[in-house]
């Protein structure tokens, strides 16, 4: 349950609202921009799930109460001026009422930021595992645990060699190959890179 953010820390506007940016806890992807008031903040603290204020309906809004696409809040953060909240959440389903994963699914969507690469890869792995297209390299790897391990070992050796002997571009390319195969290996164990990142975070404490 999120702690450490009290209503008296927040500069609510004349309508008693504060914008809330909602971000995926595990991937860093921005999901929604919405609004909170003191009641929404209190209900979020009490329940551990995101509550917001609907400006169009003029009422409290428990995100996902109807659709089942709730958002468990892992942390609430406040900006330097105290007039914007960041909610880090674990979504149970799509964030957008349209069924899209994020509300920001229009505009310049072809420009993929670096932090979006691994979450997109993991979603592709889920899709390949479910649809199992003929001739898919991912499916071949998912069906062969020893091969997954061999490929990670091979790619790790190639990264080391590139770092020792080759150009920066080659290091980047081999590192990308390693990340791909490591992600598939973890997927075969129903794990993700985010799980490993949680361990890294734990080691900082």
PDB file of C-alpha atoms in Angstrom:
ATOM      1  CA  UNK A   1       0.000   0.000   0.000  1.00  0.00           C
ATOM      2  CA  UNK A   2       1.417   3.424  -0.892  1.00  0.00           C
ATOM      3  CA  UNK A   3       2.573   5.534   2.043  1.00  0.00           C
ATOM      4  CA  UNK A   4       4.295   8.846   2.589  1.00  0.00           C
ATOM      5  CA  UNK A   5       2.009  11.131   0.558  1.00  0.00           C
ATOM      6  CA  UNK A   6      -0.473  13.215   2.557  1.00  0.00           C
ATOM      7  CA  UNK A   7      -3.130  15.581   1.259  1.00  0.00           C
ATOM      8  CA  UNK A   8      -1.482  18.534   3.023  1.00  0.00           C
ATOM      9  CA  UNK A   9       1.587  18.047   0.834  1.00  0.00           C
ATOM     10  CA  UNK A  10      -0.445  18.568  -2.343  1.00  0.00           C
ATOM     11  CA  UNK A  11      -1.346  21.890  -3.955  1.00  0.00           C
ATOM     12  CA  UNK A  12      -4.872  21.120  -5.172  1.00  0.00           C
ATOM     13  CA  UNK A  13      -6.337  23.534  -7.730  1.00  0.00           C
ATOM     14  CA  UNK A  14      -9.414  25.732  -7.249  1.00  0.00           C
ATOM     15  CA  UNK A  15     -11.651  22.711  -7.936  1.00  0.00           C
ATOM     16  CA  UNK A  16      -9.820  20.646  -5.327  1.00  0.00           C
ATOM     17  CA  UNK A  17      -8.112  18.511  -7.966  1.00  0.00           C
ATOM     18  CA  UNK A  18      -4.559  17.538  -8.832  1.00  0.00           C
ATOM     19  CA  UNK A  19      -3.416  15.862 -12.079  1.00  0.00           C
ATOM     20  CA  UNK A  20      -2.214  12.287 -11.656  1.00  0.00           C
ATOM     21  CA  UNK A  21       0.157  10.678 -14.146  1.00  0.00           C
ATOM     22  CA  UNK A  22      -0.252   6.894 -14.046  1.00  0.00           C
ATOM     23  CA  UNK A  23       2.810   4.829 -14.903  1.00  0.00           C
ATOM     24  CA  UNK A  24       3.362   1.069 -15.148  1.00  0.00           C
ATOM     25  CA  UNK A  25       5.448  -0.030 -12.147  1.00  0.00           C
ATOM     26  CA  UNK A  26       7.242  -2.794 -14.042  1.00  0.00           C
ATOM     27  CA  UNK A  27       7.784  -1.288 -17.499  1.00  0.00           C
ATOM     28  CA  UNK A  28       7.899   2.466 -16.892  1.00  0.00           C
ATOM     29  CA  UNK A  29       5.331   3.076 -19.621  1.00  0.00           C
ATOM     30  CA  UNK A  30       2.887   5.957 -19.097  1.00  0.00           C
ATOM     31  CA  UNK A  31      -0.673   4.623 -19.028  1.00  0.00           C
ATOM     32  CA  UNK A  32      -3.051   7.497 -18.286  1.00  0.00           C
ATOM     33  CA  UNK A  33      -3.415  11.086 -17.161  1.00  0.00           C
ATOM     34  CA  UNK A  34      -6.304  11.573 -14.738  1.00  0.00           C
ATOM     35  CA  UNK A  35      -7.208  13.602 -11.640  1.00  0.00           C
ATOM     36  CA  UNK A  36      -7.422  13.045  -7.898  1.00  0.00           C
ATOM     37  CA  UNK A  37      -9.036  14.923  -5.039  1.00  0.00           C
ATOM     38  CA  UNK A  38      -8.560  14.370  -1.302  1.00  0.00           C
ATOM     39  CA  UNK A  39     -11.208  11.633  -1.227  1.00  0.00           C
ATOM     40  CA  UNK A  40      -9.592   9.761  -4.116  1.00  0.00           C
ATOM     41  CA  UNK A  41      -6.211  10.014  -2.401  1.00  0.00           C
ATOM     42  CA  UNK A  42      -7.667   8.703   0.870  1.00  0.00           C
ATOM     43  CA  UNK A  43      -9.460   5.786  -0.823  1.00  0.00           C
ATOM     44  CA  UNK A  44      -6.275   4.929  -2.716  1.00  0.00           C
ATOM     45  CA  UNK A  45      -4.358   4.771   0.565  1.00  0.00           C
ATOM     46  CA  UNK A  46      -7.073   2.707   2.251  1.00  0.00           C
ATOM     47  CA  UNK A  47      -7.550   0.167  -0.534  1.00  0.00           C
ATOM     48  CA  UNK A  48      -4.143  -0.006  -2.220  1.00  0.00           C
ATOM     49  CA  UNK A  49      -5.929   0.351  -5.571  1.00  0.00           C
ATOM     50  CA  UNK A  50      -6.086   3.517  -7.634  1.00  0.00           C
ATOM     51  CA  UNK A  51      -9.058   5.795  -7.061  1.00  0.00           C
ATOM     52  CA  UNK A  52      -9.546   8.941  -9.134  1.00  0.00           C
ATOM     53  CA  UNK A  53     -12.016  11.781  -9.568  1.00  0.00           C
ATOM     54  CA  UNK A  54     -14.041  11.840 -12.785  1.00  0.00           C
ATOM     55  CA  UNK A  55     -14.415  15.439 -13.914  1.00  0.00           C
ATOM     56  CA  UNK A  56     -16.996  14.509 -16.559  1.00  0.00           C
ATOM     57  CA  UNK A  57     -19.225  12.582 -14.125  1.00  0.00           C
ATOM     58  CA  UNK A  58     -18.404  14.606 -11.034  1.00  0.00           C
ATOM     59  CA  UNK A  59     -17.863  11.508  -8.891  1.00  0.00           C
ATOM     60  CA  UNK A  60     -15.276   9.254  -7.327  1.00  0.00           C
ATOM     61  CA  UNK A  61     -13.907   6.645  -9.719  1.00  0.00           C
ATOM     62  CA  UNK A  62     -12.403   3.334  -8.624  1.00  0.00           C
ATOM     63  CA  UNK A  63     -10.250   2.511 -11.636  1.00  0.00           C
ATOM     64  CA  UNK A  64     -11.311  -0.869 -13.065  1.00  0.00           C
ATOM     65  CA  UNK A  65     -14.240  -1.429 -10.699  1.00  0.00           C
ATOM     66  CA  UNK A  66     -16.541  -2.183 -13.638  1.00  0.00           C
ATOM     67  CA  UNK A  67     -14.115  -3.678 -16.169  1.00  0.00           C
ATOM     68  CA  UNK A  68     -11.963  -5.590 -13.697  1.00  0.00           C
ATOM     69  CA  UNK A  69      -8.885  -3.734 -14.988  1.00  0.00           C
ATOM     70  CA  UNK A  70      -7.901  -2.448 -11.564  1.00  0.00           C
ATOM     71  CA  UNK A  71      -4.538  -0.869 -10.817  1.00  0.00           C
ATOM     72  CA  UNK A  72      -2.667  -1.846  -7.662  1.00  0.00           C
ATOM     73  CA  UNK A  73      -0.670   1.147  -6.452  1.00  0.00           C
ATOM     74  CA  UNK A  74       2.946   0.447  -5.563  1.00  0.00           C
ATOM     75  CA  UNK A  75       4.027   4.049  -4.939  1.00  0.00           C
ATOM     76  CA  UNK A  76       2.746   7.617  -5.048  1.00  0.00           C
ATOM     77  CA  UNK A  77       5.178  10.441  -5.786  1.00  0.00           C
ATOM     78  CA  UNK A  78       4.818  14.203  -5.809  1.00  0.00           C
ATOM     79  CA  UNK A  79       6.500  16.689  -8.115  1.00  0.00           C
ATOM     80  CA  UNK A  80       8.705  19.557  -6.910  1.00  0.00           C
ATOM     81  CA  UNK A  81       5.836  22.102  -6.821  1.00  0.00           C
ATOM     82  CA  UNK A  82       3.392  19.727  -5.177  1.00  0.00           C
ATOM     83  CA  UNK A  83       0.846  20.209  -7.950  1.00  0.00           C
ATOM     84  CA  UNK A  84       1.126  16.871  -9.773  1.00  0.00           C
ATOM     85  CA  UNK A  85       1.052  13.272  -8.552  1.00  0.00           C
ATOM     86  CA  UNK A  86       2.767  10.249 -10.096  1.00  0.00           C
ATOM     87  CA  UNK A  87       1.105   6.890  -9.406  1.00  0.00           C
ATOM     88  CA  UNK A  88       3.217   3.793 -10.066  1.00  0.00           C
ATOM     89  CA  UNK A  89       0.801   0.923 -10.579  1.00  0.00           C
ATOM     90  CA  UNK A  90       0.566  -2.739 -11.481  1.00  0.00           C
ATOM     91  CA  UNK A  91      -2.361  -2.896 -13.938  1.00  0.00           C
ATOM     92  CA  UNK A  92      -4.625  -5.943 -14.029  1.00  0.00           C
ATOM     93  CA  UNK A  93      -5.531  -5.240 -17.658  1.00  0.00           C
ATOM     94  CA  UNK A  94      -5.723  -2.461 -20.262  1.00  0.00           C
ATOM     95  CA  UNK A  95      -5.599   1.066 -18.883  1.00  0.00           C
ATOM     96  CA  UNK A  96      -7.748   2.631 -21.609  1.00  0.00           C
ATOM     97  CA  UNK A  97     -11.530   2.330 -21.898  1.00  0.00           C
ATOM     98  CA  UNK A  98     -10.974   1.475 -25.595  1.00  0.00           C
ATOM     99  CA  UNK A  99      -9.196  -1.741 -24.602  1.00  0.00           C
ATOM    100  CA  UNK A 100      -5.763  -0.380 -25.484  1.00  0.00           C
ATOM    101  CA  UNK A 101      -2.947  -1.053 -23.035  1.00  0.00           C
ATOM    102  CA  UNK A 102      -2.300   2.699 -22.605  1.00  0.00           C
ATOM    103  CA  UNK A 103      -4.443   5.743 -23.238  1.00  0.00           C
ATOM    104  CA  UNK A 104      -1.532   7.210 -25.239  1.00  0.00           C
ATOM    105  CA  UNK A 105      -2.073   5.058 -28.322  1.00  0.00           C
ATOM    106  CA  UNK A 106      -2.551   7.807 -30.906  1.00  0.00           C
ATOM    107  CA  UNK A 107      -0.119  10.152 -32.625  1.00  0.00           C
ATOM    108  CA  UNK A 108       3.552   9.380 -33.200  1.00  0.00           C
ATOM    109  CA  UNK A 109       3.383   5.764 -32.076  1.00  0.00           C
ATOM    110  CA  UNK A 110       6.018   4.530 -34.533  1.00  0.00           C
ATOM    111  CA  UNK A 111       8.768   6.292 -32.575  1.00  0.00           C
ATOM    112  CA  UNK A 112       9.734   3.671 -29.990  1.00  0.00           C
ATOM    113  CA  UNK A 113      11.690   4.917 -26.972  1.00  0.00           C
ATOM    114  CA  UNK A 114      14.490   2.687 -25.661  1.00  0.00           C
ATOM    115  CA  UNK A 115      12.641   1.874 -22.440  1.00  0.00           C
ATOM    116  CA  UNK A 116       9.739   0.515 -24.508  1.00  0.00           C
ATOM    117  CA  UNK A 117      11.835  -2.135 -26.278  1.00  0.00           C
ATOM    118  CA  UNK A 118      11.887  -4.855 -23.615  1.00  0.00           C
ATOM    119  CA  UNK A 119       8.205  -4.544 -22.590  1.00  0.00           C
ATOM    120  CA  UNK A 120       7.284  -4.749 -26.288  1.00  0.00           C
ATOM    121  CA  UNK A 121       9.495  -7.819 -26.685  1.00  0.00           C
ATOM    122  CA  UNK A 122       7.850  -9.543 -23.725  1.00  0.00           C
ATOM    123  CA  UNK A 123       4.402  -8.864 -25.165  1.00  0.00           C
ATOM    124  CA  UNK A 124       5.577 -10.334 -28.478  1.00  0.00           C
ATOM    125  CA  UNK A 125       6.793 -13.456 -26.654  1.00  0.00           C
ATOM    126  CA  UNK A 126       3.369 -13.824 -25.024  1.00  0.00           C
ATOM    127  CA  UNK A 127       1.748 -13.517 -28.445  1.00  0.00           C
ATOM    128  CA  UNK A 128       4.050 -16.080 -30.060  1.00  0.00           C
ATOM    129  CA  UNK A 129       3.509 -18.513 -27.192  1.00  0.00           C
ATOM    130  CA  UNK A 130      -0.264 -18.179 -27.525  1.00  0.00           C
ATOM    131  CA  UNK A 131      -0.522 -18.229 -31.341  1.00  0.00           C
ATOM    132  CA  UNK A 132       2.455 -20.504 -32.093  1.00  0.00           C
ATOM    133  CA  UNK A 133       2.978 -19.409 -35.739  1.00  0.00           C
ATOM    134  CA  UNK A 134       4.596 -21.942 -38.041  1.00  0.00           C
ATOM    135  CA  UNK A 135       8.356 -21.499 -38.368  1.00  0.00           C
ATOM    136  CA  UNK A 136       8.658 -19.042 -35.475  1.00  0.00           C
ATOM    137  CA  UNK A 137      12.164 -18.865 -33.978  1.00  0.00           C
ATOM    138  CA  UNK A 138      10.660 -17.813 -30.643  1.00  0.00           C
ATOM    139  CA  UNK A 139       8.402 -20.870 -30.568  1.00  0.00           C
ATOM    140  CA  UNK A 140      11.385 -23.073 -31.373  1.00  0.00           C
ATOM    141  CA  UNK A 141      13.261 -21.614 -28.414  1.00  0.00           C
ATOM    142  CA  UNK A 142      10.293 -21.833 -26.065  1.00  0.00           C
ATOM    143  CA  UNK A 143       9.891 -25.524 -26.902  1.00  0.00           C
ATOM    144  CA  UNK A 144      13.560 -26.346 -26.289  1.00  0.00           C
ATOM    145  CA  UNK A 145      14.939 -25.436 -22.846  1.00  0.00           C
ATOM    146  CA  UNK A 146      18.493 -26.721 -23.535  1.00  0.00           C
ATOM    147  CA  UNK A 147      18.626 -24.649 -26.731  1.00  0.00           C
ATOM    148  CA  UNK A 148      17.552 -21.551 -24.812  1.00  0.00           C
ATOM    149  CA  UNK A 149      20.426 -22.031 -22.396  1.00  0.00           C
ATOM    150  CA  UNK A 150      22.927 -22.689 -25.160  1.00  0.00           C
ATOM    151  CA  UNK A 151      21.912 -19.531 -27.016  1.00  0.00           C
ATOM    152  CA  UNK A 152      22.285 -17.352 -23.910  1.00  0.00           C
ATOM    153  CA  UNK A 153      25.741 -18.803 -23.262  1.00  0.00           C
ATOM    154  CA  UNK A 154      26.718 -18.292 -26.900  1.00  0.00           C
ATOM    155  CA  UNK A 155      25.487 -14.709 -27.011  1.00  0.00           C
ATOM    156  CA  UNK A 156      27.199 -13.865 -23.699  1.00  0.00           C
ATOM    157  CA  UNK A 157      30.512 -15.066 -25.108  1.00  0.00           C
ATOM    158  CA  UNK A 158      29.956 -12.969 -28.239  1.00  0.00           C
ATOM    159  CA  UNK A 159      29.315  -9.834 -26.172  1.00  0.00           C
ATOM    160  CA  UNK A 160      32.552 -10.381 -24.278  1.00  0.00           C
ATOM    161  CA  UNK A 161      34.459 -10.892 -27.511  1.00  0.00           C
ATOM    162  CA  UNK A 162      32.902  -7.806 -29.094  1.00  0.00           C
ATOM    163  CA  UNK A 163      33.757  -5.700 -26.046  1.00  0.00           C
ATOM    164  CA  UNK A 164      37.339  -6.877 -26.251  1.00  0.00           C
ATOM    165  CA  UNK A 165      37.938  -6.748 -29.999  1.00  0.00           C
ATOM    166  CA  UNK A 166      35.193  -4.970 -31.961  1.00  0.00           C
ATOM    167  CA  UNK A 167      33.492  -1.606 -32.497  1.00  0.00           C
ATOM    168  CA  UNK A 168      30.955   0.022 -30.218  1.00  0.00           C
ATOM    169  CA  UNK A 169      28.198  -0.742 -32.738  1.00  0.00           C
ATOM    170  CA  UNK A 170      29.080  -4.434 -32.623  1.00  0.00           C
ATOM    171  CA  UNK A 171      29.000  -4.378 -28.827  1.00  0.00           C
ATOM    172  CA  UNK A 172      25.490  -2.883 -28.980  1.00  0.00           C
ATOM    173  CA  UNK A 173      24.341  -5.490 -31.508  1.00  0.00           C
ATOM    174  CA  UNK A 174      25.682  -8.421 -29.521  1.00  0.00           C
ATOM    175  CA  UNK A 175      24.244  -7.016 -26.291  1.00  0.00           C
ATOM    176  CA  UNK A 176      20.842  -6.785 -28.006  1.00  0.00           C
ATOM    177  CA  UNK A 177      21.142 -10.449 -29.089  1.00  0.00           C
ATOM    178  CA  UNK A 178      21.963 -11.413 -25.504  1.00  0.00           C
ATOM    179  CA  UNK A 179      19.028  -9.461 -24.078  1.00  0.00           C
ATOM    180  CA  UNK A 180      16.676 -11.078 -26.590  1.00  0.00           C
ATOM    181  CA  UNK A 181      17.767 -14.617 -25.777  1.00  0.00           C
ATOM    182  CA  UNK A 182      17.887 -13.966 -22.034  1.00  0.00           C
ATOM    183  CA  UNK A 183      14.341 -12.599 -22.167  1.00  0.00           C
ATOM    184  CA  UNK A 184      13.172 -15.745 -23.990  1.00  0.00           C
ATOM    185  CA  UNK A 185      14.985 -17.963 -21.483  1.00  0.00           C
ATOM    186  CA  UNK A 186      13.297 -16.183 -18.573  1.00  0.00           C
ATOM    187  CA  UNK A 187       9.941 -16.341 -20.358  1.00  0.00           C
ATOM    188  CA  UNK A 188      10.333 -20.112 -20.535  1.00  0.00           C
ATOM    189  CA  UNK A 189      10.447 -20.100 -16.741  1.00  0.00           C
ATOM    190  CA  UNK A 190       7.538 -17.622 -16.521  1.00  0.00           C
ATOM    191  CA  UNK A 191       9.939 -14.926 -15.319  1.00  0.00           C
ATOM    192  CA  UNK A 192      10.743 -11.487 -16.728  1.00  0.00           C
ATOM    193  CA  UNK A 193      13.643  -9.064 -16.684  1.00  0.00           C
ATOM    194  CA  UNK A 194      11.555  -6.916 -14.346  1.00  0.00           C
ATOM    195  CA  UNK A 195      11.725  -9.741 -11.786  1.00  0.00           C
ATOM    196  CA  UNK A 196      15.511  -9.583 -11.952  1.00  0.00           C
ATOM    197  CA  UNK A 197      15.373  -5.793 -11.642  1.00  0.00           C
ATOM    198  CA  UNK A 198      13.355  -6.195  -8.432  1.00  0.00           C
ATOM    199  CA  UNK A 199      16.254  -8.245  -7.058  1.00  0.00           C
ATOM    200  CA  UNK A 200      18.702  -5.489  -8.044  1.00  0.00           C
ATOM    201  CA  UNK A 201      16.551  -2.920  -6.279  1.00  0.00           C
ATOM    202  CA  UNK A 202      16.514  -5.088  -3.185  1.00  0.00           C
ATOM    203  CA  UNK A 203      20.293  -5.179  -3.148  1.00  0.00           C
ATOM    204  CA  UNK A 204      20.469  -1.398  -2.983  1.00  0.00           C
ATOM    205  CA  UNK A 205      18.724  -1.318   0.402  1.00  0.00           C
TER     206      UNK A 205
END
